[in-house]
mmCIF file of C-alpha atoms and ligand atoms in Angstrom:
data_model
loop_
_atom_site.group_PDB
_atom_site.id
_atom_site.type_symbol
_atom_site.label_atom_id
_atom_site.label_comp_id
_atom_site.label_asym_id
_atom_site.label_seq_id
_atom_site.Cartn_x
_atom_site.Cartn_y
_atom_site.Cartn_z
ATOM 1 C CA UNK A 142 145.963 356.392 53.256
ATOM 2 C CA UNK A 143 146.735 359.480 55.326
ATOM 3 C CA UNK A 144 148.750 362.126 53.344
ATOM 4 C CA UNK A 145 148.244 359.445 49.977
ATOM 5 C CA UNK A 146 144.342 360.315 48.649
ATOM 6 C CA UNK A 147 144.317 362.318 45.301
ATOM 7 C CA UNK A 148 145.289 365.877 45.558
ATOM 8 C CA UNK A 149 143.970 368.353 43.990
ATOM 9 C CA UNK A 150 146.566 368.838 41.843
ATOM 10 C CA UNK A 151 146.579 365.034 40.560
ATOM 11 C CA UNK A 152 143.055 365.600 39.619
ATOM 12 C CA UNK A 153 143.516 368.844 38.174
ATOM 13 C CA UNK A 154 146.319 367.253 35.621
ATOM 14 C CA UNK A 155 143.860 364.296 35.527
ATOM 15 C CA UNK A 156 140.848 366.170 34.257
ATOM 16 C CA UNK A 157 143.021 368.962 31.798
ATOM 17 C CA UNK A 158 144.177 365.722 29.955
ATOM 18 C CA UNK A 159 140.423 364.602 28.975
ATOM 19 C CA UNK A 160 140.846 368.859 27.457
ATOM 20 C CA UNK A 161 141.797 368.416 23.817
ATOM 21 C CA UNK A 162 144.527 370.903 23.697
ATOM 22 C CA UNK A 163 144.883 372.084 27.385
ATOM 23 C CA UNK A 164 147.967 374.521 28.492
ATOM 24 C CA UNK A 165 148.218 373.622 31.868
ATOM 25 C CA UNK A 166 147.353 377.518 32.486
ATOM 26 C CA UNK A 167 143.461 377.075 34.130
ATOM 27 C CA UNK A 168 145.317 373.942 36.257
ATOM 28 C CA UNK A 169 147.500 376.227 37.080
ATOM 29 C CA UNK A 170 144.879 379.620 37.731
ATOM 30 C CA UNK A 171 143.177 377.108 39.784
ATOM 31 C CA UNK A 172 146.245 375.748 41.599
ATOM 32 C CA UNK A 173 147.019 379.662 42.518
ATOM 33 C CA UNK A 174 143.468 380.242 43.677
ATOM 34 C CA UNK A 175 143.460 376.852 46.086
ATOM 35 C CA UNK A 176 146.597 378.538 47.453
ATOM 36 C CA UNK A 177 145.186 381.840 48.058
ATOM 37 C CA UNK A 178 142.462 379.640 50.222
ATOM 38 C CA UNK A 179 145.244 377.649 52.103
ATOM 39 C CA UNK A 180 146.883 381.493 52.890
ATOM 40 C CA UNK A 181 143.039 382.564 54.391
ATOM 41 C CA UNK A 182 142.518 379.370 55.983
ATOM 42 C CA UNK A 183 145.919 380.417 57.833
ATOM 43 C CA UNK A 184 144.850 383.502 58.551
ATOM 44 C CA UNK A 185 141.353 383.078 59.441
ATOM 45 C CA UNK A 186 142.683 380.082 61.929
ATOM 46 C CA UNK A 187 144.833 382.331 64.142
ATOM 47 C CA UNK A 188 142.234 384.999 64.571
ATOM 48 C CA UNK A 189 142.450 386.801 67.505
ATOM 49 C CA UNK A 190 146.288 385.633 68.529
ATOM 50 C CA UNK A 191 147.724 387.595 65.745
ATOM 51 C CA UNK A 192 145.338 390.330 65.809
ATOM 52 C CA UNK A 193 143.223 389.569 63.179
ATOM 53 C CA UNK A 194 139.653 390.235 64.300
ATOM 54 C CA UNK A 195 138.092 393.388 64.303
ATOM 55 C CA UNK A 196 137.389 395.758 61.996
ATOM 56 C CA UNK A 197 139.169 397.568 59.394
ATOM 57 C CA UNK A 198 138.158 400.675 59.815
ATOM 58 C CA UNK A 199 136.354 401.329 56.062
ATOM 59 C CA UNK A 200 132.963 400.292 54.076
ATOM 60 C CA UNK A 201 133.243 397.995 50.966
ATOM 61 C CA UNK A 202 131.660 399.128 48.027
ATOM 62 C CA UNK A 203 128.392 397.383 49.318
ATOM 63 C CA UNK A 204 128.415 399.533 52.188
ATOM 64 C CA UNK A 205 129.278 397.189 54.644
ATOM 65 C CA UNK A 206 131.429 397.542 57.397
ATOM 66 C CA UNK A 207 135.091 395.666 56.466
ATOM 67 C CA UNK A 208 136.806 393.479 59.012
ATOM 68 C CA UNK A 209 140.414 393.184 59.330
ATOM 69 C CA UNK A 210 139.867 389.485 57.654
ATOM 70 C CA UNK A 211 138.091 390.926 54.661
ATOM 71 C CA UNK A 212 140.650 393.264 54.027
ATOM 72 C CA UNK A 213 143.557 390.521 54.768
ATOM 73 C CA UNK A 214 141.590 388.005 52.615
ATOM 74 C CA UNK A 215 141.180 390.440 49.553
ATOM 75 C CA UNK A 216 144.880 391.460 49.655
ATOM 76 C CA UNK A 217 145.868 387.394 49.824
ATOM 77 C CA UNK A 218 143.783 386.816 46.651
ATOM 78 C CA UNK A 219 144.477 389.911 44.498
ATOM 79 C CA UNK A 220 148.584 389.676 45.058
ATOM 80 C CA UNK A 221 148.317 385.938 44.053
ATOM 81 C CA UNK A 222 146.247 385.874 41.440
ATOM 82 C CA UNK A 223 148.349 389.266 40.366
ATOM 83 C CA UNK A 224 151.575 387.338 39.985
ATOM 84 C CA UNK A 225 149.637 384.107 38.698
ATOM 85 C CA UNK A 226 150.289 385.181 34.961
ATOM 86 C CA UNK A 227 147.117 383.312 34.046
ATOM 87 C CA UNK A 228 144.791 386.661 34.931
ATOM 88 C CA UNK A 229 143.700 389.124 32.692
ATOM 89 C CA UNK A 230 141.823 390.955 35.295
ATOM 90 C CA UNK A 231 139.373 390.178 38.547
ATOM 91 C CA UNK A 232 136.817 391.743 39.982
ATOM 92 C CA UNK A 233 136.470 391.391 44.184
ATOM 93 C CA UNK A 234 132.931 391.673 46.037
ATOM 94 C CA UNK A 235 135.082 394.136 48.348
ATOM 95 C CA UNK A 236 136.531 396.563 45.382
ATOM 96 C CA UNK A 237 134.695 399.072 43.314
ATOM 97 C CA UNK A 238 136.384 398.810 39.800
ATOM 98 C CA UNK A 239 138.430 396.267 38.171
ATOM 99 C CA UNK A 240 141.616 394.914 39.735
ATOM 100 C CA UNK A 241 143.992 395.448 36.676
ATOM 101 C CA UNK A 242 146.875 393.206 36.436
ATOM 102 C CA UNK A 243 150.503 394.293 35.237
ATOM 103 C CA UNK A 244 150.655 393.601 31.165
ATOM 104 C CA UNK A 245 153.592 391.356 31.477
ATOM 105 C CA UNK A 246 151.667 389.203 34.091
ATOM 106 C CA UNK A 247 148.755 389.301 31.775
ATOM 107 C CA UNK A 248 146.761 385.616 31.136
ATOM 108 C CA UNK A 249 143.907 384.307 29.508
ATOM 109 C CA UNK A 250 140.776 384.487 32.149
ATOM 110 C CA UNK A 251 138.822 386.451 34.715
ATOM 111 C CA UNK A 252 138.486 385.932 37.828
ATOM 112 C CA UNK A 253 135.304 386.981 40.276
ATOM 113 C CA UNK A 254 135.812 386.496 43.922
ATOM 114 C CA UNK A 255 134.355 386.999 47.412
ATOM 115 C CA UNK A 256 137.804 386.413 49.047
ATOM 116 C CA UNK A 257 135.826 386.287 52.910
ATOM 117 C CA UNK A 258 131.960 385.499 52.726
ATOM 118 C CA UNK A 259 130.001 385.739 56.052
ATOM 119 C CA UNK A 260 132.099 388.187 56.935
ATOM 120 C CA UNK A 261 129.536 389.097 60.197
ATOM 121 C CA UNK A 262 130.483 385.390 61.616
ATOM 122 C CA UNK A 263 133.931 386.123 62.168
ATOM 123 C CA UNK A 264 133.816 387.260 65.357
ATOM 124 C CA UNK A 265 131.570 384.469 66.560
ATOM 125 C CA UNK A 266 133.733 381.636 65.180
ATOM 126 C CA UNK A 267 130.962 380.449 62.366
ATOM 127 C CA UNK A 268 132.027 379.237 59.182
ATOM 128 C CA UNK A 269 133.050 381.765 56.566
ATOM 129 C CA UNK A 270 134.019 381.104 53.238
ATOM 130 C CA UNK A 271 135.615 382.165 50.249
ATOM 131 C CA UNK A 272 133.811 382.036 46.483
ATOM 132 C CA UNK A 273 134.987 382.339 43.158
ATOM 133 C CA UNK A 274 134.478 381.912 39.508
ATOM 134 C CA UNK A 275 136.785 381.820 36.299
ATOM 135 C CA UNK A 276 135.683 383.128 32.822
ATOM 136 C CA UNK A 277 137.828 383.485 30.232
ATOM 137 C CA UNK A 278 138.268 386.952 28.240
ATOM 138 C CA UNK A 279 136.840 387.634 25.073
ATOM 139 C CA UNK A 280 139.422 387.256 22.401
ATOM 140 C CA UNK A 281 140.988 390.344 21.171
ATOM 141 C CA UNK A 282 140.747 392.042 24.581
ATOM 142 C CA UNK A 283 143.803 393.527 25.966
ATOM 143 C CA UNK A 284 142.601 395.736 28.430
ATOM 144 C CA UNK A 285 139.814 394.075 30.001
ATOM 145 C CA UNK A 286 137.057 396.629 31.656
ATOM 146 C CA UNK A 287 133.326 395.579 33.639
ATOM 147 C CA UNK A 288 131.641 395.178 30.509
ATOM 148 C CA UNK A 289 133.952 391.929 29.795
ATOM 149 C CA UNK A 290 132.881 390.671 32.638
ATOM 150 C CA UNK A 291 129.000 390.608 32.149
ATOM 151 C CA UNK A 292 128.715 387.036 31.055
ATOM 152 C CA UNK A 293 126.189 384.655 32.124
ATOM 153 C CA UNK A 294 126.776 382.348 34.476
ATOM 154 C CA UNK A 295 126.452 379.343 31.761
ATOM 155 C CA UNK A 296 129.582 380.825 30.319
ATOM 156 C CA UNK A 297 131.953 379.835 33.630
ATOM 157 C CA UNK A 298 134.921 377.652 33.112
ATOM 158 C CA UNK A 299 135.183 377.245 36.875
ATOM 159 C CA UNK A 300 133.464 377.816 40.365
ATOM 160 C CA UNK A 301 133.994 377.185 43.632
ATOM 161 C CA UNK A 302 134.231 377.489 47.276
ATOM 162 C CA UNK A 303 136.244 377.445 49.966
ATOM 163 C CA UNK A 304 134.595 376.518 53.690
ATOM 164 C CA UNK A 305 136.645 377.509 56.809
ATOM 165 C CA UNK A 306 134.843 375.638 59.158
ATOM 166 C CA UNK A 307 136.270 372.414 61.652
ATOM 167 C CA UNK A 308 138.003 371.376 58.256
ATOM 168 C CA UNK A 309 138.739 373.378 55.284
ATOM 169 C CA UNK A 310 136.965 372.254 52.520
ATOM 170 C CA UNK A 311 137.051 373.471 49.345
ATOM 171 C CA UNK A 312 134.090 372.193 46.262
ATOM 172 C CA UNK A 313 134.850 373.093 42.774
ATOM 173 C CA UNK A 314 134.055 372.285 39.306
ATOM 174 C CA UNK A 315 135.128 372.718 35.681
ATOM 175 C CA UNK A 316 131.562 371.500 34.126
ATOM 176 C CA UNK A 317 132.137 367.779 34.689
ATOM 177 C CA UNK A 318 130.397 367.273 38.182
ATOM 178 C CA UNK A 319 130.824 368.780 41.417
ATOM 179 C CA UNK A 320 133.881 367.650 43.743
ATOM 180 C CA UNK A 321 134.815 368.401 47.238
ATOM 181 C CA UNK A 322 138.586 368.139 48.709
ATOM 182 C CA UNK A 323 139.479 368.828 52.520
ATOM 183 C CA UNK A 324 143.032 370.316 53.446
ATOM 184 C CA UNK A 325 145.362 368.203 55.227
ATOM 185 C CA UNK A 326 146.924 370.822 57.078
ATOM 186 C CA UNK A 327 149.765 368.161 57.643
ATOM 187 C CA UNK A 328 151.185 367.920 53.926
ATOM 188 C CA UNK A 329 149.020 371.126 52.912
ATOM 189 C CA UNK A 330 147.504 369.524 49.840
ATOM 190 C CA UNK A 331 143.578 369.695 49.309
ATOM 191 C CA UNK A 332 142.770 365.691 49.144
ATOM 192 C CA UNK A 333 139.284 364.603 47.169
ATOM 193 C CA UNK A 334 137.443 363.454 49.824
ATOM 194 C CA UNK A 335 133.712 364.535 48.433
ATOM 195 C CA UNK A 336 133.803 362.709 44.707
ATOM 196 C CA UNK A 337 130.810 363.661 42.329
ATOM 197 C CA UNK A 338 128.241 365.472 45.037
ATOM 198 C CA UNK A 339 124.728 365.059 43.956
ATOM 199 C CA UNK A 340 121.974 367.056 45.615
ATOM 200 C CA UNK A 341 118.815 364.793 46.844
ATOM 201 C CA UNK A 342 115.906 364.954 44.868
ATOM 202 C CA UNK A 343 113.513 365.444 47.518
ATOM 203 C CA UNK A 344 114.305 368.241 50.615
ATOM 204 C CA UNK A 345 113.199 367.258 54.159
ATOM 205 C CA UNK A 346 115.268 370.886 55.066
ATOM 206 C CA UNK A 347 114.404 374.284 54.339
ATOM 207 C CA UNK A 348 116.576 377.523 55.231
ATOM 208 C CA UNK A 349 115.181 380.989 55.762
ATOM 209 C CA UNK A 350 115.520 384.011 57.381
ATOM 210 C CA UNK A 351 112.313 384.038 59.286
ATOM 211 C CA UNK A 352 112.615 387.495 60.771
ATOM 212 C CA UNK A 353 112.146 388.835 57.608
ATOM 213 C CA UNK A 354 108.662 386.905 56.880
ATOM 214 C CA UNK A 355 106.410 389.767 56.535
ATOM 215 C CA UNK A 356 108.486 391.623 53.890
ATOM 216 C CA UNK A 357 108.122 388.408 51.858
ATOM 217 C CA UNK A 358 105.916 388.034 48.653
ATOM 218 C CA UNK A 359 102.958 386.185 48.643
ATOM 219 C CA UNK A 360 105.034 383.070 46.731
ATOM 220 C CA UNK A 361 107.349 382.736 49.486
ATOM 221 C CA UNK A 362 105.125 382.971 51.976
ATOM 222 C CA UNK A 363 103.066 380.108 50.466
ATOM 223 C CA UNK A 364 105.858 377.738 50.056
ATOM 224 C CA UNK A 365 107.453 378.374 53.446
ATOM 225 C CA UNK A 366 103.891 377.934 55.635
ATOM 226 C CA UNK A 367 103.231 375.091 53.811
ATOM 227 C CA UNK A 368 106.768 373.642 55.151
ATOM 228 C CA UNK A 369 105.458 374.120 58.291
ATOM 229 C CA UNK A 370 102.345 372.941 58.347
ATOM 230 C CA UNK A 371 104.469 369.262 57.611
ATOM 231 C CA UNK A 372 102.188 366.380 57.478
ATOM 232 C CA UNK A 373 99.314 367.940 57.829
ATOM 233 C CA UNK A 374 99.604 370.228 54.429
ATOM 234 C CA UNK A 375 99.950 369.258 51.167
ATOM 235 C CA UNK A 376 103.442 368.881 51.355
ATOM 236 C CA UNK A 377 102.691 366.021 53.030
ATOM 237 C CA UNK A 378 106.361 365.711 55.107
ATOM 238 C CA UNK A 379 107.517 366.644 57.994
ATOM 239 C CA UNK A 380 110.568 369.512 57.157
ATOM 240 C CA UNK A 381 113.527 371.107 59.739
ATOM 241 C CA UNK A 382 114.268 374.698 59.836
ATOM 242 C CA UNK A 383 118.047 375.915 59.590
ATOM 243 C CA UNK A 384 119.464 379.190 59.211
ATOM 244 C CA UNK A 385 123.370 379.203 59.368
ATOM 245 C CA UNK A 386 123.485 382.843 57.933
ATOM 246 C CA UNK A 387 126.441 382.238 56.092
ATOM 247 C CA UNK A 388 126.417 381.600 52.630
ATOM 248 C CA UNK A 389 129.100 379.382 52.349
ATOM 249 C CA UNK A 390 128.094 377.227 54.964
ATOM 250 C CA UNK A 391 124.555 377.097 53.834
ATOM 251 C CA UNK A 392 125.288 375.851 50.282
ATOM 252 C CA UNK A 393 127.843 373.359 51.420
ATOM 253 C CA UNK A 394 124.879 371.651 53.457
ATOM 254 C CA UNK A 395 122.630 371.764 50.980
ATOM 255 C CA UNK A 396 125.506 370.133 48.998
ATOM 256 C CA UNK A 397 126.109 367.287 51.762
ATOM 257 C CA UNK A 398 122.443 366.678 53.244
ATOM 258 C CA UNK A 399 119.930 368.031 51.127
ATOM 259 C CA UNK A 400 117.440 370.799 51.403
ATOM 260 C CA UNK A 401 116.541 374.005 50.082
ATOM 261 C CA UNK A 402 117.792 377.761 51.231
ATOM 262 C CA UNK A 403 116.311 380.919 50.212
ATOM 263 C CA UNK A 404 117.219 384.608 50.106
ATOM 264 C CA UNK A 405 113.927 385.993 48.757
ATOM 265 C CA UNK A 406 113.834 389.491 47.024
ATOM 266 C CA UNK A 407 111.386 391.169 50.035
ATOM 267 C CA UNK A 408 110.154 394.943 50.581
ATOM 268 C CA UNK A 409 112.711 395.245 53.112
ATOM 269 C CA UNK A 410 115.370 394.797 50.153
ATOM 270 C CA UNK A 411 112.945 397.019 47.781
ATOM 271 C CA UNK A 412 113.070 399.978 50.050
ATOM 272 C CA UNK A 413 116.641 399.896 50.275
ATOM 273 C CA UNK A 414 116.852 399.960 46.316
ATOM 274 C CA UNK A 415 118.224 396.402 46.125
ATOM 275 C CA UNK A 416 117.286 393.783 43.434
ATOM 276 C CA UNK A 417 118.127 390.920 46.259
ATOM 277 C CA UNK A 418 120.677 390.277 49.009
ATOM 278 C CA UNK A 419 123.434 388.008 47.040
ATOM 279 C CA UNK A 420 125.521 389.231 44.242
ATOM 280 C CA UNK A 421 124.904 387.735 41.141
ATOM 281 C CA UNK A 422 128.818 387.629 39.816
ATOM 282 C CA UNK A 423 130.650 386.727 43.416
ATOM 283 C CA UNK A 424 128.403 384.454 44.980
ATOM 284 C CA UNK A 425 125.002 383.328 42.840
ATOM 285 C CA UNK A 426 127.103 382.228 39.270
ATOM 286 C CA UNK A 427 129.803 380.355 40.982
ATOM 287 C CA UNK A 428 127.279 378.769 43.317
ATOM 288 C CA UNK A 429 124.705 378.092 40.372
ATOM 289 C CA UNK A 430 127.432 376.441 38.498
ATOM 290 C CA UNK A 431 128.688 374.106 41.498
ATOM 291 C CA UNK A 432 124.429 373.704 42.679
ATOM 292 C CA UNK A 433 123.431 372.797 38.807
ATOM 293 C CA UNK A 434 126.461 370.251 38.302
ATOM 294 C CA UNK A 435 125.308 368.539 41.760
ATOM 295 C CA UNK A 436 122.122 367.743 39.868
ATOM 296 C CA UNK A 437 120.290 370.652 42.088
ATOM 297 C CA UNK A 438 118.478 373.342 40.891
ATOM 298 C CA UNK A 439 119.481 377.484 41.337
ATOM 299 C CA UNK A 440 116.646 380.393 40.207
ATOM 300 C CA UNK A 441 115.405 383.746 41.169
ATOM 301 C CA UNK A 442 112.248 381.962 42.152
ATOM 302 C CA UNK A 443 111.243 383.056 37.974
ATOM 303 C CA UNK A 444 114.747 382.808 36.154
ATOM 304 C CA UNK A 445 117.452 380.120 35.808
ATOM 305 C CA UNK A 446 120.705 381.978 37.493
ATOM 306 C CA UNK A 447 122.972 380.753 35.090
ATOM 307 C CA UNK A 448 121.140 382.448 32.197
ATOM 308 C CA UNK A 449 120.958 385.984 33.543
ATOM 309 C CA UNK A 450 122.773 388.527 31.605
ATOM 310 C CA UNK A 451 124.499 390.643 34.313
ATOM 311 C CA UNK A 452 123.940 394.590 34.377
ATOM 312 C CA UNK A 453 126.731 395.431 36.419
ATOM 313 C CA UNK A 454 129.230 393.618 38.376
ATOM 314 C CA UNK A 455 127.803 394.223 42.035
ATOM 315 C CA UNK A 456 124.169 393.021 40.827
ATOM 316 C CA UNK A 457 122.444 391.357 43.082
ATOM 317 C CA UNK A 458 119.602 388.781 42.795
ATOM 318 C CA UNK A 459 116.885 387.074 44.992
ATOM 319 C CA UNK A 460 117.963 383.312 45.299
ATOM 320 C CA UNK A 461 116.290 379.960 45.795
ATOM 321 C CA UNK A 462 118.561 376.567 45.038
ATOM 322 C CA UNK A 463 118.806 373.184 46.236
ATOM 323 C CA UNK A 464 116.279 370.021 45.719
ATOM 324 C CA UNK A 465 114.927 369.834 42.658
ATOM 325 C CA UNK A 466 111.113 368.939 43.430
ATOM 326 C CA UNK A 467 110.923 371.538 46.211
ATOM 327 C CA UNK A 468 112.758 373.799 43.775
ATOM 328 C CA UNK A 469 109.791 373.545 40.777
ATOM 329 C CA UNK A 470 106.971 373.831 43.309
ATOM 330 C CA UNK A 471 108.974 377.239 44.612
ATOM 331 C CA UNK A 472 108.855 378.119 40.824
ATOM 332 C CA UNK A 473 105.621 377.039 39.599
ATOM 333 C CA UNK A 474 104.109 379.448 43.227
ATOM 334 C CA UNK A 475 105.976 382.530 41.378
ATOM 335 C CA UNK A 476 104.763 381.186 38.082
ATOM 336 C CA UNK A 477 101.019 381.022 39.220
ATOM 337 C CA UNK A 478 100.867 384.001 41.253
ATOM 338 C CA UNK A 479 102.545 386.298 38.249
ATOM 339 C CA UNK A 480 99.750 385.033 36.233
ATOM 340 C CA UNK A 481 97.190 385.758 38.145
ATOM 341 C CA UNK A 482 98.599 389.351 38.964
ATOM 342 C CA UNK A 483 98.046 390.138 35.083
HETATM 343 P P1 AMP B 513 144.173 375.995 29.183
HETATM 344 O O1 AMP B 513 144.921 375.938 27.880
HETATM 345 O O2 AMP B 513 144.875 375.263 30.279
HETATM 346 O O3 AMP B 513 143.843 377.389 29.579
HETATM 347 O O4 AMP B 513 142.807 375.215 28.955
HETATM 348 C C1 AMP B 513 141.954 375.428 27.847
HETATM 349 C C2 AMP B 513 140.563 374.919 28.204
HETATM 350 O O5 AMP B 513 140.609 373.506 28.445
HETATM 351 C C3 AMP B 513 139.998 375.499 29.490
HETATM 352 O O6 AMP B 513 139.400 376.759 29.299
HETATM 353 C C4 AMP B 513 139.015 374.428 29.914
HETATM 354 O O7 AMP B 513 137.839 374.496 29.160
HETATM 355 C C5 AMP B 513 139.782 373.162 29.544
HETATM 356 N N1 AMP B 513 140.627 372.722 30.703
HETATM 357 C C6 AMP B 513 141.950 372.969 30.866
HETATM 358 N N2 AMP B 513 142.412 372.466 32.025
HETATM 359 C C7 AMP B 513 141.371 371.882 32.622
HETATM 360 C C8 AMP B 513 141.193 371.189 33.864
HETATM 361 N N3 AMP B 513 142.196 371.000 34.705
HETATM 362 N N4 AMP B 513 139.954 370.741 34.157
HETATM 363 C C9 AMP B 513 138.926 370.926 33.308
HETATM 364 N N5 AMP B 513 139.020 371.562 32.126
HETATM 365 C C10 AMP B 513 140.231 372.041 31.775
#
């Protein structure tokens, strides 16, 4: 079967057809964007030999330092998806403002993207990743501007992610269940290898940043010692700890063995200003969408993702997703302490 499975492409055509109506252009948007992740996966692969690691000399508009591959990654993307003639506009997790695209080139959606998640694994040779999400633009738009982009998630045609890990994987979906494909680097065609992911019911995993436990809220901190205390609390289980620190990574486990992963809003985050640690439009929507269609669950610990109303395009938001059951006892610990707050 090697170099024979279903490409991406062939199920791309395969699921526009069941479209009433379909162009071709979001196959073909999405086709472009797979591309742009074959073109990082290249890049991110020779590292060091081609000079590629290090840093780039200049802060994002998140204030974070940028590495060569962010900057490499986010050029990759925006001259692709430039040319694509399927773009109206995009907005990048490493750009300030709206990446405008010539008129003649310009198409029917937008495009939000983290072209290099996990960007502080790089130079430890950790999986990093690339996320994005496809909205169309309102109707009547010509010039699209950061207010057309402040749609709920719910209102994504597509999400995804790319994984460059031991394989490249990329997971997408359109709203009819979530699919993973790996890259044979041989023919260069992402094959679906990952049909339909569901997320287990149940989590015997939970991931956390435990260096940040006493800047958590008192919700948190009762789901997460109650993990811990396995058997002998009313969970009643026995639960593993795991903390990849990269996004990417994390959600594609959660994805492939189960589990929940948390980025709680704490007071370390508060006294910085921040509403959370992950951006609602680059890397919570597009996960949310992907997490929701795997039959998992995605919430601020007290809202459904998908549902949020953005404010601005860097927002950010605290994030819990995965199992289902752990997810509603995570939500019903916010629910119960709220109330008794009032
Ligand atoms: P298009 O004319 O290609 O831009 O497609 C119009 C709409 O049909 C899209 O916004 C999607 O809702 C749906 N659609 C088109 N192609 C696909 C596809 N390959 N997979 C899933 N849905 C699709």
């Amino acid at each position: 079967m090697q170099g024979q499975g279903i490409s991406l492409t062939e199920f791309l055509i395969q699921e526009q057809r069941k479209a009433v109506g379909a162009t071709g252009e979001l196959t073909l948007l999405i086709s472009d964007i797979a591309r742009s992740c074959k073109a990082i996966a290249r890049e991110v692969r020779y590292g060091a030999l081609v000079g590629n690691l290090g840093q780039a000399g200049e802060e994002n508009i998140q204030g974070e330092a940028q590495q060569k591959l962010d900057v490499l990654s986010n050029d990759i993307m925006v001259n692709i998806l430039r040319r694509s003639g399927h773009v109206a506009a995009m907005i990048s997790e490493e750009n300030d403002e709206v990446i405008r695209v010539p008129k003649q080139n310009r198409g029917k959606y937008l495009v939000c993207f983290d072209p290099l998640d996990g960007s502080s694994n790089i130079n430890i040779d950790m999986c990093i990743g690339t996320i994005f999400s496809v909205m169309r633009c309102p109707e009547g738009v010509d010039e699209p501007a950061e207010e057309h982009f402040l749609q709920p998630g719910s209102e994504q045609v597509c999400a995804g992610f790319c994984v460059y890990g031991p394989a490249v994987t990329l997971v997408m979906t359109t709203g009819n269940g979530a699919h993973g494909f790996t890259l044979d680097q041989g023919v260069g065609e992402f094959i679906l290898t990952h049909p339909n992911i569901r997320i287990a019911e149940e989590a015997k995993e939970f991931a956390i940043n435990m260096s940040n436990r006493r800047f958590w809220e008192p919700p948190v901190r009762r789901f997460i010692e109650e993990c811990e205390q396995g058997k002998e609390g009313p969970l009643d289980k026995e639960f593993n700890m795991r903390w990849i620190a990269s996004f990417v990574a994390e959600v594609y486990r959660i994805l492939m063995r189960g589990g929940v992963w948390t980025y709680p809003l704490d007071d370390k985050l508060k006294t910085r200003g921040l509403e959370g640690r992950l951006r609602l439009m680059y890397e919570a929507n597009p996960m949310g969408f992907i997490v929701e269609q795997a039959g998992g669950v995605i919430s601020t610990g007290r809202e459904r993702v998908m549902a949020l109303k953005p404010k601005d395009i860097h927002q950010r938001v605290p994030l819990f997703l995965g199992a289902k059951k752990e997810m509603e006892l995570i939500e019903s610990y916010h629910r119960e302490w709220d109330q008794n707050q009032q």
